[in-house]
XYZ file of C-alpha atoms in Angstrom:
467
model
C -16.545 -19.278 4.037
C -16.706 -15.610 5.161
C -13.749 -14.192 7.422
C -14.087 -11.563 9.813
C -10.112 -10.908 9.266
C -8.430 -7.993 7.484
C -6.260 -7.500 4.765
C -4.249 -4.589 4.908
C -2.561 -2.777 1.648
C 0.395 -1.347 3.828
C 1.320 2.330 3.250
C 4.269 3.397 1.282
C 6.262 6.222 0.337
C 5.581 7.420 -3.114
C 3.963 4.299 -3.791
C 0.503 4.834 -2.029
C -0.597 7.481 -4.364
C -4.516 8.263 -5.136
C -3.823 5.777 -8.259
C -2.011 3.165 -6.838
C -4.889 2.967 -4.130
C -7.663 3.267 -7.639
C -5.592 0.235 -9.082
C -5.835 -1.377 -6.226
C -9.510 -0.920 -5.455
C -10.373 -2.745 -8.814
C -8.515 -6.091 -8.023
C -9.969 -6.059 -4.861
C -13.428 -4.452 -2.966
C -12.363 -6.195 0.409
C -9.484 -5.002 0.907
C -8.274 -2.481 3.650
C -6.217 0.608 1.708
C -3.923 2.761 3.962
C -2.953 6.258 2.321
C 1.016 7.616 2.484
C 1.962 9.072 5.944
C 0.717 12.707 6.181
C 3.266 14.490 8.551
C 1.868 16.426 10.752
C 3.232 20.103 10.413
C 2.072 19.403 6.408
C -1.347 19.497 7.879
C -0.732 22.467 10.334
C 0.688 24.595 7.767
C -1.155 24.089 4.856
C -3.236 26.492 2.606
C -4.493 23.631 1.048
C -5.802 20.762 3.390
C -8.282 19.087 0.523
C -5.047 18.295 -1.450
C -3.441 15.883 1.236
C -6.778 14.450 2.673
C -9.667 14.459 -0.059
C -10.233 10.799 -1.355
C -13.201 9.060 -3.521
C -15.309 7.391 -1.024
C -14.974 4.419 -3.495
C -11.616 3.793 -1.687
C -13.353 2.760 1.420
C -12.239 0.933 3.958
C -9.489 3.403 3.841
C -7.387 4.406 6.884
C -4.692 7.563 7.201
C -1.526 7.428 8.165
C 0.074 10.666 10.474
C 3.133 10.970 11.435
C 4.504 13.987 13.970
C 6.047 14.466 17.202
C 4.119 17.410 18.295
C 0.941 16.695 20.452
C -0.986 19.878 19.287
C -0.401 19.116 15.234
C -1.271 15.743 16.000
C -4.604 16.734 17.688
C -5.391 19.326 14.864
C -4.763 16.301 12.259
C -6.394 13.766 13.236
C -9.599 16.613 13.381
C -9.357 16.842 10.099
C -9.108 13.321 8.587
C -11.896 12.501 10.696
C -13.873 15.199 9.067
C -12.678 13.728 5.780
C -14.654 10.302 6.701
C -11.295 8.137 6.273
C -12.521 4.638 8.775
C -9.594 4.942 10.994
C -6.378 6.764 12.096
C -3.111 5.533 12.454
C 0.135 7.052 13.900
C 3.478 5.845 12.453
C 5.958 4.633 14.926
C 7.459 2.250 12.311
C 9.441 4.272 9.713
C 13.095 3.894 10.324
C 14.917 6.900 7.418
C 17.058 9.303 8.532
C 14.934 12.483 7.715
C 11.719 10.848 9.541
C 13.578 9.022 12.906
C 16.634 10.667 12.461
C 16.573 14.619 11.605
C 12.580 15.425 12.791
C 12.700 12.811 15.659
C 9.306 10.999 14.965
C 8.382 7.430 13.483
C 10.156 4.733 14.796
C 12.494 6.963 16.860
C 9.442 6.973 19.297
C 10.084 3.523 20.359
C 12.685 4.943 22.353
C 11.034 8.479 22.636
C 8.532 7.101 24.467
C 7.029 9.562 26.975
C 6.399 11.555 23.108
C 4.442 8.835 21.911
C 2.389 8.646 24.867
C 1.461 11.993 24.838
C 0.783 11.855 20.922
C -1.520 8.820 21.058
C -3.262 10.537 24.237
C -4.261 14.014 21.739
C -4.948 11.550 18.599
C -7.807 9.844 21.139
C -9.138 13.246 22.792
C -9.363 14.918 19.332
C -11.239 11.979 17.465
C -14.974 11.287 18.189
C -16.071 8.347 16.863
C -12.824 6.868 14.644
C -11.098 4.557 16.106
C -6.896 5.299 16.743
C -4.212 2.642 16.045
C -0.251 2.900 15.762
C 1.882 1.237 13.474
C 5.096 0.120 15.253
C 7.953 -2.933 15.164
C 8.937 -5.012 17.602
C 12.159 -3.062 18.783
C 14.843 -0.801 18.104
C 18.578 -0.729 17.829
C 20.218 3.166 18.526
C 22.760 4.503 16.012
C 24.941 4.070 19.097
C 24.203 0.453 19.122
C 22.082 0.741 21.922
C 18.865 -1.842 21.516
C 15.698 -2.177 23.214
C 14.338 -5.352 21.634
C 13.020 -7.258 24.588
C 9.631 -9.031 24.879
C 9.704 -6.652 27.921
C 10.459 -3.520 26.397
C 7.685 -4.090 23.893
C 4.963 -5.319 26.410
C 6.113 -1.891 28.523
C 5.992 -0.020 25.533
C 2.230 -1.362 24.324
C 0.729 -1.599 27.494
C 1.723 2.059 28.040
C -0.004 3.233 24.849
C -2.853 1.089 25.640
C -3.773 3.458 28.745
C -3.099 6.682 26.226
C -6.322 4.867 24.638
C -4.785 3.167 21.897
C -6.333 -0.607 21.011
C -5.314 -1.290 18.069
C -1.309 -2.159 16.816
C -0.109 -3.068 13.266
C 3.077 -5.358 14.159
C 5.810 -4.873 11.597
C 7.518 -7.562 13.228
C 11.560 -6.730 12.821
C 12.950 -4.529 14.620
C 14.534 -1.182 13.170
C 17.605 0.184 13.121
C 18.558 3.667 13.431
C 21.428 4.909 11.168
C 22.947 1.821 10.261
C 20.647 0.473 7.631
C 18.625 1.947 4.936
C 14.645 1.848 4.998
C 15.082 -0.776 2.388
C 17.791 -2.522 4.357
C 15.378 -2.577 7.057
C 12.956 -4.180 5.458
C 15.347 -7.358 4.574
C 17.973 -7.298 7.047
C 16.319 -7.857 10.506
C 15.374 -11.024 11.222
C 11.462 -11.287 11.644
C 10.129 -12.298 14.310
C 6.391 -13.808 14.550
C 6.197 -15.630 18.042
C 6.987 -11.890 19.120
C 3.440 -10.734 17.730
C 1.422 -13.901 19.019
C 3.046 -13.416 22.411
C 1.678 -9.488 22.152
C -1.546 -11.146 21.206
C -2.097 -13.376 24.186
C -0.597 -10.521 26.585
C -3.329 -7.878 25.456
C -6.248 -10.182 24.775
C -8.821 -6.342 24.922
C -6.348 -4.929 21.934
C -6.265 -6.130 18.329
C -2.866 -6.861 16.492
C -2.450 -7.125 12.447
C 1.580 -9.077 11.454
C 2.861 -7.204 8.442
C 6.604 -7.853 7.539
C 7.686 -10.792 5.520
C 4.197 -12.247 3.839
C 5.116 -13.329 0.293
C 1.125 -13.704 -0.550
C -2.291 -15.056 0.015
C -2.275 -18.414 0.735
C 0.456 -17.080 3.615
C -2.172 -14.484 4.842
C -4.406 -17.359 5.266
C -2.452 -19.873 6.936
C -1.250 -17.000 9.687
C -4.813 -15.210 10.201
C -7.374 -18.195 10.489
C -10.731 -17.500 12.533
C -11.007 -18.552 15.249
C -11.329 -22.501 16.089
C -9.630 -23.157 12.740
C -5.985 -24.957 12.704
C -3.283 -24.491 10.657
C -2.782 -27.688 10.131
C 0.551 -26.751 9.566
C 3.252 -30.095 9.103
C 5.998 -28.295 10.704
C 3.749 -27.662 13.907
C 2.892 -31.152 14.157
C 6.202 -32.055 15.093
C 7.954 -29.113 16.624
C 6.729 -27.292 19.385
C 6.091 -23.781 19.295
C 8.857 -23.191 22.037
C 11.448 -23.764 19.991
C 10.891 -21.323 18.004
C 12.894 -18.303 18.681
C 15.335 -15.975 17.036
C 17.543 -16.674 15.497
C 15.481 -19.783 14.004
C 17.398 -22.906 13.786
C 13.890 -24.527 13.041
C 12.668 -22.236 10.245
C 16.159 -22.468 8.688
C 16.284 -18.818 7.214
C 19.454 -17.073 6.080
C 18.743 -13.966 8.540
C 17.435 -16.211 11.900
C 13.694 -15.383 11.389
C 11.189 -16.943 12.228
C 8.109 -17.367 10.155
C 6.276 -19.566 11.879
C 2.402 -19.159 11.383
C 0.236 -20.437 14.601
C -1.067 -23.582 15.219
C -4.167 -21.736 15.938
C -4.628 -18.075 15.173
C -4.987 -15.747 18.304
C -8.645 -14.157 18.063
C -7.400 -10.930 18.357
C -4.942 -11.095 15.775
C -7.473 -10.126 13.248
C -5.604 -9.541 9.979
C -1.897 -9.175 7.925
C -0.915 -6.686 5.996
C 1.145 -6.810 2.787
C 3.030 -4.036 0.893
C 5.760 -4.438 -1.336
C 4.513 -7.352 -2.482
C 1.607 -5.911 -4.268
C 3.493 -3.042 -5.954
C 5.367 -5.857 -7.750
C 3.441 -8.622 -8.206
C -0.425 -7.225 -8.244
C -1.633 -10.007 -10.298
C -1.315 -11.721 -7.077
C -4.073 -9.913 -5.440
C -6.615 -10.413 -7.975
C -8.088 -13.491 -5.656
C -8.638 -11.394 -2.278
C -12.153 -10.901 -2.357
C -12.766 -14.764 -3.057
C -9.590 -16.737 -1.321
C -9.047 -14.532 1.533
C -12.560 -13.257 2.048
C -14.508 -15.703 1.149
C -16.773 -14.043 -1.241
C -18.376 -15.541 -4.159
C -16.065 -13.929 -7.151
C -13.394 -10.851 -7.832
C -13.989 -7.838 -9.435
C -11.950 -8.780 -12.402
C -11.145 -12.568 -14.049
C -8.008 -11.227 -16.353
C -5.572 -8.360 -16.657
C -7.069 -6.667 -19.846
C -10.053 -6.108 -17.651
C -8.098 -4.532 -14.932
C -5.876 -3.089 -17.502
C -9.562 -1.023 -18.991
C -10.736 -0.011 -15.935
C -7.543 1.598 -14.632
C -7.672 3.783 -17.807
C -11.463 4.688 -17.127
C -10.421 6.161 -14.076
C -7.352 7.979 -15.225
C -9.327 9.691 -18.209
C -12.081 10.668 -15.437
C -9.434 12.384 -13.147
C -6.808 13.248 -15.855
C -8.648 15.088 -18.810
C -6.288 15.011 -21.907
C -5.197 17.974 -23.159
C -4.205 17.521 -27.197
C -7.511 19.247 -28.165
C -7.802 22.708 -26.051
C -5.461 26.212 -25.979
C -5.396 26.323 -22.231
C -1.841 26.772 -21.425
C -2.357 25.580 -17.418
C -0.342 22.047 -17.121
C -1.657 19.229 -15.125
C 0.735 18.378 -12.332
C -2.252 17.419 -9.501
C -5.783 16.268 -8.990
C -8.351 16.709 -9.804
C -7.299 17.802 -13.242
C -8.749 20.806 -14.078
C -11.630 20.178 -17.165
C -11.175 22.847 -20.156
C -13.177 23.490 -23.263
C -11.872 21.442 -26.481
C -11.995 22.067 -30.190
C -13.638 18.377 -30.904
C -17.062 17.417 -29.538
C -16.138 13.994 -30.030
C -12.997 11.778 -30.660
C -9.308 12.966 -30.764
C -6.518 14.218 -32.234
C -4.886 13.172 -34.759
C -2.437 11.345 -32.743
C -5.013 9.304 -30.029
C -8.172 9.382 -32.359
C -7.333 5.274 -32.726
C -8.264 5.252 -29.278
C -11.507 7.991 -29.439
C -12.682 7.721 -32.715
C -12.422 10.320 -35.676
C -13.039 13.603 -34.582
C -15.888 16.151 -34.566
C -14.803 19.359 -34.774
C -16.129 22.713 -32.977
C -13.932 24.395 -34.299
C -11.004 25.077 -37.212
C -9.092 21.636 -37.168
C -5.411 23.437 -37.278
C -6.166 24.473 -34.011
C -5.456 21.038 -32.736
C -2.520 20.860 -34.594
C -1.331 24.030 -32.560
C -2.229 22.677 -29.180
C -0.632 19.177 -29.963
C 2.722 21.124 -30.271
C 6.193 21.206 -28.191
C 4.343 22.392 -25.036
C 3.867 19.852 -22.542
C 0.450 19.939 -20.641
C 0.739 17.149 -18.727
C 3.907 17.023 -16.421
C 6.162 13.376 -16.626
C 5.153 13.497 -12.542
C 1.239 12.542 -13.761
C 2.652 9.702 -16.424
C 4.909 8.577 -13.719
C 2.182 8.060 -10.916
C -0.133 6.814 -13.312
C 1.904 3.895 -14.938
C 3.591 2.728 -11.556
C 0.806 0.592 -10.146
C 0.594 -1.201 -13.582
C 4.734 -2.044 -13.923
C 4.283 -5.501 -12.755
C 0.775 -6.973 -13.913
C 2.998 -9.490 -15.865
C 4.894 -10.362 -13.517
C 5.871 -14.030 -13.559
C 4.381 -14.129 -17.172
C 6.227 -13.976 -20.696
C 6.880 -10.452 -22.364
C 6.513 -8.743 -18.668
C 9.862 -7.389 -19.493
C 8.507 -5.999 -22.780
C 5.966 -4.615 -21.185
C 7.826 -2.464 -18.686
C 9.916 -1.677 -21.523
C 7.560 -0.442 -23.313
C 6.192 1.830 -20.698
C 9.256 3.211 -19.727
C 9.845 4.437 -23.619
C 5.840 5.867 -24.289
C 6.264 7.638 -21.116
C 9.261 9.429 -22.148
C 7.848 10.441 -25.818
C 6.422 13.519 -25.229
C 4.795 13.629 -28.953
C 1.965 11.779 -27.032
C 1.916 13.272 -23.630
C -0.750 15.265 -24.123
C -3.120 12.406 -24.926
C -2.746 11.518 -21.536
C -1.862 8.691 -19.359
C -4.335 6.368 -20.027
C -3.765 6.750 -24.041
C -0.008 5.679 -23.100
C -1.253 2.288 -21.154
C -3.883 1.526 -24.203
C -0.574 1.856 -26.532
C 1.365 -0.485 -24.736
C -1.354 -2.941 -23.819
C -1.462 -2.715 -27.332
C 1.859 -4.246 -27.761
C 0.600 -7.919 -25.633
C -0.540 -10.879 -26.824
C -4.319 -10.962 -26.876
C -3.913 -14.239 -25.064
C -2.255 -13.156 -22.397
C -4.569 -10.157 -21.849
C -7.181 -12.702 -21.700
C -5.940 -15.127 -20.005
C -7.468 -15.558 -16.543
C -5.750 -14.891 -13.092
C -4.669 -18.048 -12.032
C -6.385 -18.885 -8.038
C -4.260 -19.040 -5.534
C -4.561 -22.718 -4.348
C -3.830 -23.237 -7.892
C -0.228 -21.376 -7.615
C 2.583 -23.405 -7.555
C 3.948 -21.394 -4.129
C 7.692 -23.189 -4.318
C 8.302 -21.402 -7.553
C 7.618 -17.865 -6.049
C 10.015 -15.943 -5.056
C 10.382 -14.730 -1.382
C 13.197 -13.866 0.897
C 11.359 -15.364 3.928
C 7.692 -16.123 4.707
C 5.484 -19.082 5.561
C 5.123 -21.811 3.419
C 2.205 -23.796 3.290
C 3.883 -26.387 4.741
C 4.663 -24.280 8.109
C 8.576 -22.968 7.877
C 9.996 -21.453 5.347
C 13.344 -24.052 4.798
C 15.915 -23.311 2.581
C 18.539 -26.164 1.078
């Protein structure tokens, strides 16, 4: 059956890149993509604005992430990516690191900066004109000092007051963050979560819509916790235990850090979606079934990972032209990689021509020789960002060590750089079984969810429980 709720691809540092988001767009057509922050004085001072906010309209839905402090960057901003046609901008009050909350004052700092963050969310909504505005937040904030404001009443203050800025719309990490004393990473592990926080938001502010990220270990949890409405969990731990006794710390869900996991017993209509990160970056086999289990469409773009595997490298020869067969001597570091005349009309070199065919010359062979030399054309930045989203498509599987392995030691031989990052994936998807290329994605009722392996989360059951 067909859902009206969202799934969100969370945005992450140095993770979110135009081919992670590519990679991602091929397991799934459904799903909501969110680019990296874009800080705001990036934007203000830039000679080049088409670098940080051009995107293939293939990535739609696709929302932008801003983050600032300064009303009159914000306003110019958000100008911008709504000329850009992303669906929707969002303003990050969520990102705990010292040089975002701590040196340059914005992200999550704003919780307790908050007459800044009204007066931010107040320009994003008089400079947009038909997008709508949302802000990415948690559900408090402890001080370096130790100071906290992570009350039910702080946060209800706190949204209700960016609510009459004009703001709607509020993606719930729901921890809360702490300044100074943890690491972003800490903070994504460390503070207890806390879901009856975001349902409570959701049945305070029944005009605004909420999306629960933090925590989520997969699908069939993004289900139980976003059903439509007049659906039930049908949840075994909610059959028992009333919703009241959950709080935090969670003697019911029985988690090592106090959270509390517990989905709904019925979903609030206005929490209309979840929103999963990390989760994807290492496991994306995982999200091959979105479009069909979550959505409720008919199929997914792709059954098995050598068909995600050959479309990935389709798009990273059409944005990353390899450079063993031209003279040039400019080096691709960005995109759109610039195209330059080569000495074969066909095939390659003699280094990738297993992978183009035997080559055609235009011109005196040697010459390819020459441009196949020492000089790298294609920065270890561009090999980098290309193999990253693929690391863990064998995740759970046999050989997935071998297979990271094996990236890791292509990417470094520069004798095949210039062939370009796709060339590198086809030799190392040359190194797996043909089975196991094959083989097709496994659907999620069909997963065996006790075996995964999650900190804390929903179970299908209800709780997460622990022995």
């Amino acid at each position: 059956m067909a859902t009206t709720k969202q799934f969100h691809i969370a945005p992450m540092l140095d993770v979110s890149t135009t081919e992670f988001l590519h990679f991602v767009r091929i397991l799934s057509k459904r799903c909501i993509l969110w680019t990296e922050m874009i800080v705001d004085e990036t934007l203000w001072y830039s000679q080049d604005v088409d670098h940080h906010l051009s995107f293939s309209k293939e990535l739609s839905p696709i929302i932008c992430q801003i983050g600032g402090r300064t009303p009159e960057y914000i306003a110019k901003g958000v100008e911008q990516m709504e000329m850009y046609g992303y669906d929707e901008v969002n303003l990050n009050i969520d990102c705990p690191s010292s040089r975002v909350s701590g040196k340059r004052k914005f992200g999550a700092i704003l919780m307790h900066d908050k007459e800044t963050a009204y007066e931010v969310v107040q320009a994003m909504n008089e400079n947009t004109k038909e997008i709508p505005i949302s802000v990415k937040t948690r559900v408090g904030i402890e001080l370096e000092d130790g100071e906290a404001f992570d009350t039910m009443d702080h946060l209800i203050g706190f949204i209700e007051d960016l609510r009459s800025r004009g703001c709607y719309k509020f993606y719930i990490h729901a921890r809360k963050c702490v300044i100074g004393g943890l690491s972003p990473a800490q903070n994504r592990l460390v503070p207890p979560l806390n879901y009856p926080r975001v349902y409570e938001l959701c049945n305070n502010f029944p005009d605004c819509e909420f999306i629960l990220n933090g925590g989520i270990p997969g699908l069939a949890a993004s289900k139980l916790i976003c059903k439509d409405v007049g659906e039930e969990t049908n949840s075994n731990c909610e059959s028992s235990i009333k919703m009241q006794e959950h709080v935090v710390p969670c003697k019911v869900c029985n988690a090592s850090n106090g959270s509390c996991t517990v989905p709904p017993n019925i979903t609030p209509p206005n929490l209309t979606g979840v929103m999963l990160g990390r989760a994807v970056m290492d496991n994306p086999s995982m999200f091959w079934d979105i479009d069909r289990y979550f959505y409720g469409e008919a199929n997914n773009p792709c059954k098995n990972r050598r068909q995600v595997l050959e479309q990935y490298c389709d798009f990273l020869n059409s944005i990353y032209s390899r450079r063993c067969c031209d003279s040039e001597e400019t080096v691709t570091s960005k995109i759109p990689s610039p195209k330059f005349q080569m000495f074969v009309e066909s095939g390659g070199c003699n280094i990738c021509k297993s992978y183009h065919g035997e080559p055609k010359y235009i011109t005196n062979p040697t010459e390819i020789n020459k441009s196949t030399g020492s000089k790298m054309k294609i920065t270890s930045r561009v090999i980098d960002r290309s193999l990253r989203p693929i690391l863990g498509i064998f995740f759970g599987c046999r050989m997935n060590k071998g297979f990271r392995r094996e990236c890791d030691r292509l990417s470094r031989d520069k004798s095949i750089r210039n062939c370009g990052p796709a060339f590198i994936i086809k030799k190392a998807i040359s190194t797996m079984p043909a089975e196991l290329l094959d083989m097709p994605f496994t659907k999620t009722e069909d997963i065996d969810n006790s075996s995964l392996n999650v900190f804390v989360g929903p179970t299908l059951d209800g709780c997460q429980t622990f022995p």
